[in-house]
Short mmCIF file of C-alpha atoms in Angstrom, two decimals:
data_model
loop_
_atom_site.label_atom_id
_atom_site.label_comp_id
_atom_site.label_asym_id
_atom_site.label_seq_id
_atom_site.Cartn_x
_atom_site.Cartn_y
_atom_site.Cartn_z
CA MET A 896 0.00 0.00 0.00
CA ALA A 897 2.81 2.40 0.92
CA LEU A 898 4.53 1.74 -2.40
CA LYS A 899 1.32 2.54 -4.27
CA VAL A 900 1.00 5.86 -2.44
CA LEU A 901 4.60 6.81 -3.15
CA SER A 902 4.23 5.77 -6.78
CA ALA A 903 1.11 7.95 -7.09
CA LEU A 904 3.01 10.96 -5.68
CA ASP A 905 5.93 10.38 -8.04
CA SER A 906 3.68 10.27 -11.10
CA ALA A 907 1.26 13.05 -10.06
CA LYS A 908 0.94 16.07 -12.30
CA THR A 909 2.12 19.43 -11.04
CA GLN A 910 -0.83 21.03 -9.27
CA TYR A 911 -1.74 23.99 -7.12
CA TYR A 912 -0.77 22.30 -3.86
CA HIS A 913 2.80 21.88 -5.14
CA PHE A 914 3.20 25.65 -5.46
CA LYS A 915 1.44 26.17 -2.14
CA ALA A 916 3.98 23.83 -0.52
CA ILE A 917 6.82 25.83 -2.11
CA ILE A 918 5.51 29.06 -0.56
CA ILE A 919 4.90 27.49 2.86
CA ALA A 920 8.30 25.81 3.02
CA GLY A 921 10.06 28.71 1.30
CA MET A 922 8.88 31.26 3.84
CA GLY A 923 10.63 29.23 6.49
CA LEU A 924 13.91 29.43 4.57
CA PHE A 925 13.26 33.15 3.99
CA THR A 926 12.94 33.68 7.73
CA ASP A 927 15.99 31.52 8.44
CA ALA A 928 18.18 33.66 6.22
CA TYR A 929 16.76 36.90 7.59
CA ASP A 930 17.44 35.87 11.18
CA LEU A 931 20.94 34.56 10.50
CA PHE A 932 22.17 37.47 8.39
CA CYS A 933 20.63 40.42 10.22
CA ILE A 934 23.03 40.07 13.16
CA PRO A 935 26.19 41.71 11.63
CA PRO A 936 24.54 45.16 11.25
CA ILE A 937 22.91 44.62 14.66
CA MET A 938 26.40 44.28 16.14
CA LYS A 939 27.27 47.66 14.60
CA LEU A 940 24.32 49.23 16.40
CA LEU A 941 25.27 47.53 19.66
CA GLY A 942 28.77 48.93 19.26
CA ARG A 943 27.26 52.36 18.89
CA ILE A 944 25.39 51.93 22.17
CA TYR A 945 27.78 50.06 24.43
CA TYR A 946 31.31 50.45 23.07
CA SER A 947 32.45 54.05 22.96
CA ASP A 948 36.21 54.46 23.31
CA GLY A 949 36.11 58.25 23.25
CA ALA A 950 37.29 58.45 19.64
CA ASP A 951 33.89 57.72 18.04
CA ARG A 952 35.02 54.34 16.73
CA PHE A 953 32.47 52.22 18.62
CA GLN A 954 34.26 48.94 17.87
CA ILE A 955 33.05 45.76 19.57
CA PRO A 956 36.00 43.45 20.37
CA ASN A 957 36.32 40.37 18.19
CA ALA A 958 36.17 38.24 21.32
CA VAL A 959 32.57 39.44 21.71
CA VAL A 960 31.51 39.55 18.05
CA SER A 961 32.65 36.04 17.16
CA PRO A 962 30.66 34.21 19.89
CA MET A 963 27.57 36.30 19.13
CA LEU A 964 27.73 35.31 15.47
CA ALA A 965 28.57 31.67 16.22
CA LEU A 966 25.89 30.96 18.82
CA ALA A 967 23.05 30.88 16.29
CA LEU A 968 25.08 28.63 13.99
CA LEU A 969 25.83 26.27 16.87
CA GLY A 970 22.12 26.13 17.62
CA THR A 971 21.46 25.42 13.95
CA VAL A 972 23.65 22.32 14.01
CA ILE A 973 21.93 21.02 17.13
CA GLY A 974 18.48 21.84 15.72
CA GLN A 975 19.14 19.94 12.51
CA LEU A 976 20.10 16.80 14.40
CA VAL A 977 17.32 16.97 16.99
CA PHE A 978 14.39 18.09 14.82
CA GLY A 979 15.46 15.96 11.89
CA ARG A 980 15.30 12.86 14.07
CA LEU A 981 12.04 13.95 15.71
CA GLY A 982 10.53 14.42 12.25
CA ASP A 983 11.20 10.75 11.55
CA LEU A 984 9.85 9.61 14.90
CA ILE A 985 6.65 11.62 15.45
CA GLY A 986 5.83 13.07 12.04
CA ARG A 987 6.94 15.91 9.82
CA ARG A 988 4.00 18.26 10.35
CA ARG A 989 4.03 18.32 14.15
CA VAL A 990 7.75 18.94 14.36
CA TYR A 991 7.54 21.48 11.53
CA GLY A 992 5.12 23.58 13.57
CA LEU A 993 7.21 23.20 16.72
CA ALA A 994 10.37 24.44 14.98
CA LEU A 995 8.50 27.38 13.49
CA MET A 996 6.99 28.37 16.84
CA LEU A 997 10.45 28.24 18.44
CA MET A 998 11.72 30.58 15.71
CA VAL A 999 8.87 33.05 16.27
CA LEU A 1000 9.21 33.14 20.05
CA SER A 1001 13.00 33.36 19.93
CA SER A 1002 12.91 36.26 17.44
CA LEU A 1003 10.60 38.17 19.74
CA ALA A 1004 12.70 37.29 22.78
CA CYS A 1005 15.84 38.61 21.05
CA GLY A 1006 14.14 41.97 20.71
CA PHE A 1007 13.08 41.92 24.34
CA SER A 1008 16.56 41.01 25.61
CA ILE A 1009 16.39 41.84 29.30
CA CYS A 1010 18.32 44.47 31.25
CA THR A 1011 20.04 47.60 30.05
CA THR A 1012 23.64 46.89 31.05
CA LYS A 1013 26.11 45.76 28.40
CA GLN A 1014 26.87 42.35 29.91
CA CYS A 1015 23.24 41.51 30.57
CA VAL A 1016 21.97 42.58 27.15
CA LEU A 1017 24.67 40.69 25.27
CA GLY A 1018 24.28 37.62 27.47
CA SER A 1019 20.52 37.40 27.05
CA LEU A 1020 20.77 38.17 23.33
CA GLY A 1021 23.31 35.39 22.90
CA PHE A 1022 21.07 32.93 24.75
CA PHE A 1023 18.00 33.75 22.66
CA ARG A 1024 20.07 33.72 19.46
CA PHE A 1025 21.13 30.18 20.35
CA LEU A 1026 17.49 29.12 20.79
CA LEU A 1027 16.65 30.85 17.52
CA GLY A 1028 19.40 28.84 15.85
CA VAL A 1029 17.89 25.60 17.18
CA GLY A 1030 14.57 26.52 15.56
CA ILE A 1031 16.28 27.48 12.31
CA GLY A 1032 18.18 24.21 12.33
CA GLY A 1033 14.91 22.33 12.65
CA ASP A 1034 13.41 24.19 9.72
CA TYR A 1035 16.20 23.34 7.26
CA PRO A 1036 15.90 19.53 7.05
CA LEU A 1037 12.13 19.52 7.44
CA SER A 1038 11.59 22.04 4.63
CA ALA A 1039 13.78 20.07 2.25
CA THR A 1040 12.26 16.73 3.24
CA ILE A 1041 8.64 17.83 3.07
CA MET A 1042 9.11 19.49 -0.30
CA SER A 1043 10.87 16.46 -1.74
CA GLU A 1044 8.17 14.12 -0.45
CA PHE A 1045 5.33 16.20 -1.90
CA ALA A 1046 6.95 16.80 -5.30
CA ASN A 1047 6.74 14.41 -8.24
CA LYS A 1048 9.90 12.85 -9.62
CA MET A 1049 10.01 15.11 -12.69
CA THR A 1050 10.03 18.40 -10.77
CA ARG A 1051 11.51 17.41 -7.39
CA GLY A 1052 14.89 19.05 -7.95
CA ALA A 1053 13.37 22.26 -9.32
CA PHE A 1054 10.91 22.55 -6.44
CA ILE A 1055 13.60 22.02 -3.79
CA ALA A 1056 15.77 24.63 -5.53
CA ALA A 1057 12.81 27.03 -5.53
CA VAL A 1058 12.36 26.55 -1.78
CA PHE A 1059 16.02 27.15 -0.99
CA SER A 1060 16.21 30.13 -3.34
CA MET A 1061 14.10 31.97 -0.77
CA GLN A 1062 17.25 32.23 1.34
CA GLY A 1063 18.60 34.82 -1.07
CA PHE A 1064 15.48 36.92 -0.68
CA GLY A 1065 15.77 36.58 3.09
CA ILE A 1066 19.34 37.89 3.04
CA LEU A 1067 18.27 40.79 0.84
CA ALA A 1068 15.33 41.51 3.15
CA SER A 1069 17.57 41.60 6.24
CA SER A 1070 19.74 44.33 4.74
CA THR A 1071 16.77 46.22 3.29
CA VAL A 1072 14.83 46.20 6.57
CA THR A 1073 17.91 47.28 8.53
CA MET A 1074 18.54 50.23 6.24
CA ALA A 1075 14.85 51.18 6.17
CA VAL A 1076 14.47 51.11 9.95
CA CYS A 1077 17.63 53.15 10.45
CA LYS A 1078 16.58 55.72 7.83
CA ILE A 1079 13.14 56.04 9.41
CA PHE A 1080 14.67 56.71 12.81
CA GLU A 1081 17.09 59.18 11.24
CA ALA A 1082 14.31 61.03 9.41
CA THR A 1083 12.10 61.31 12.48
CA THR A 1084 14.85 62.38 14.84
CA THR A 1085 15.76 65.92 15.65
CA ARG A 1086 19.38 66.55 14.81
CA ASP A 1087 21.09 67.43 18.04
CA ASN A 1088 24.11 66.37 20.04
CA ASP A 1089 22.24 64.47 22.75
CA VAL A 1090 24.24 61.25 22.87
CA ASN A 1091 21.86 59.53 25.28
CA LYS A 1092 18.90 60.18 23.00
CA ARG A 1093 20.72 58.79 19.95
CA GLN A 1094 21.75 55.71 21.88
CA HIS A 1095 18.19 55.16 23.05
CA GLN A 1096 16.92 55.36 19.47
CA ALA A 1097 19.60 52.92 18.29
CA ASP A 1098 18.57 50.57 21.11
CA ILE A 1099 14.98 50.58 19.87
CA ALA A 1100 16.10 50.13 16.25
CA TRP A 1101 18.09 46.92 16.71
CA ARG A 1102 15.36 45.35 18.80
CA LEU A 1103 12.74 46.20 16.18
CA ILE A 1104 14.87 44.74 13.37
CA LEU A 1105 15.20 41.44 15.21
CA MET A 1106 11.52 41.20 16.09
CA LEU A 1107 10.42 41.87 12.50
CA GLY A 1108 11.96 38.51 11.63
CA SER A 1109 9.09 36.77 13.42
CA ILE A 1110 6.41 38.15 11.08
CA PRO A 1111 6.87 35.94 7.95
CA ALA A 1112 7.25 32.84 10.12
CA ALA A 1113 4.12 33.63 12.13
CA PHE A 1114 2.09 34.17 8.96
CA THR A 1115 2.87 30.67 7.70
CA TYR A 1116 2.26 28.82 10.98
CA TYR A 1117 -1.42 28.14 10.27
CA TRP A 1118 -0.69 26.84 6.78
CA ARG A 1119 2.03 24.55 8.05
CA MET A 1120 -0.27 23.03 10.64
CA THR A 1121 -2.98 22.40 8.03
CA MET A 1122 -0.63 20.65 5.61
CA PRO A 1123 -1.31 16.93 5.30
CA GLU A 1124 1.33 14.59 6.70
CA SER A 1125 3.68 13.37 4.00
CA ALA A 1126 3.43 9.77 2.87
#
């Protein structure tokens, strides 16, 4: 019976639900790329707020930057192993929704990183970035697997490529959103020499940029949970 089902999927004509699956899975990859690649400009803003050496250079030490960038990637590796295995054990759809919800909550938590002191903000941001990485890691194997299992054998490679091409749009969106948010704050700010006010505005900006990453993932949560389980 299972072989008949798989054979029917392999020989099925390309239909609307194939393209719907591309959008649903692709938005996950879009969000993954946004969340992973928005952190370098965020570190520039954090340097502006917390690392003033008196010469207006605002450079964060490499010993701080490197762990902040690596924590999400470490979480990604762990998430791929854990969620990939869970997808085999308890079903693709349930784990797919769990990974997406972890991404949404972690993105919001990054923006609400507690405290106002340098050590506390960076510590909490690093912790939530790690959790975000775990969710991103879960999304990668599940998106590829679900798309491959829904596609027919003639278009499987093209559909998987279409899903992963959304990463490029996510990277572009991270830079575009960062520039747009910063320009909006610049345009609505009175030009004065109040350093504290500028730092407060920069503090709001980086938090907003991080939290905006939860929007595309949240929009696709319902559609992911209504997808049928793959054969």
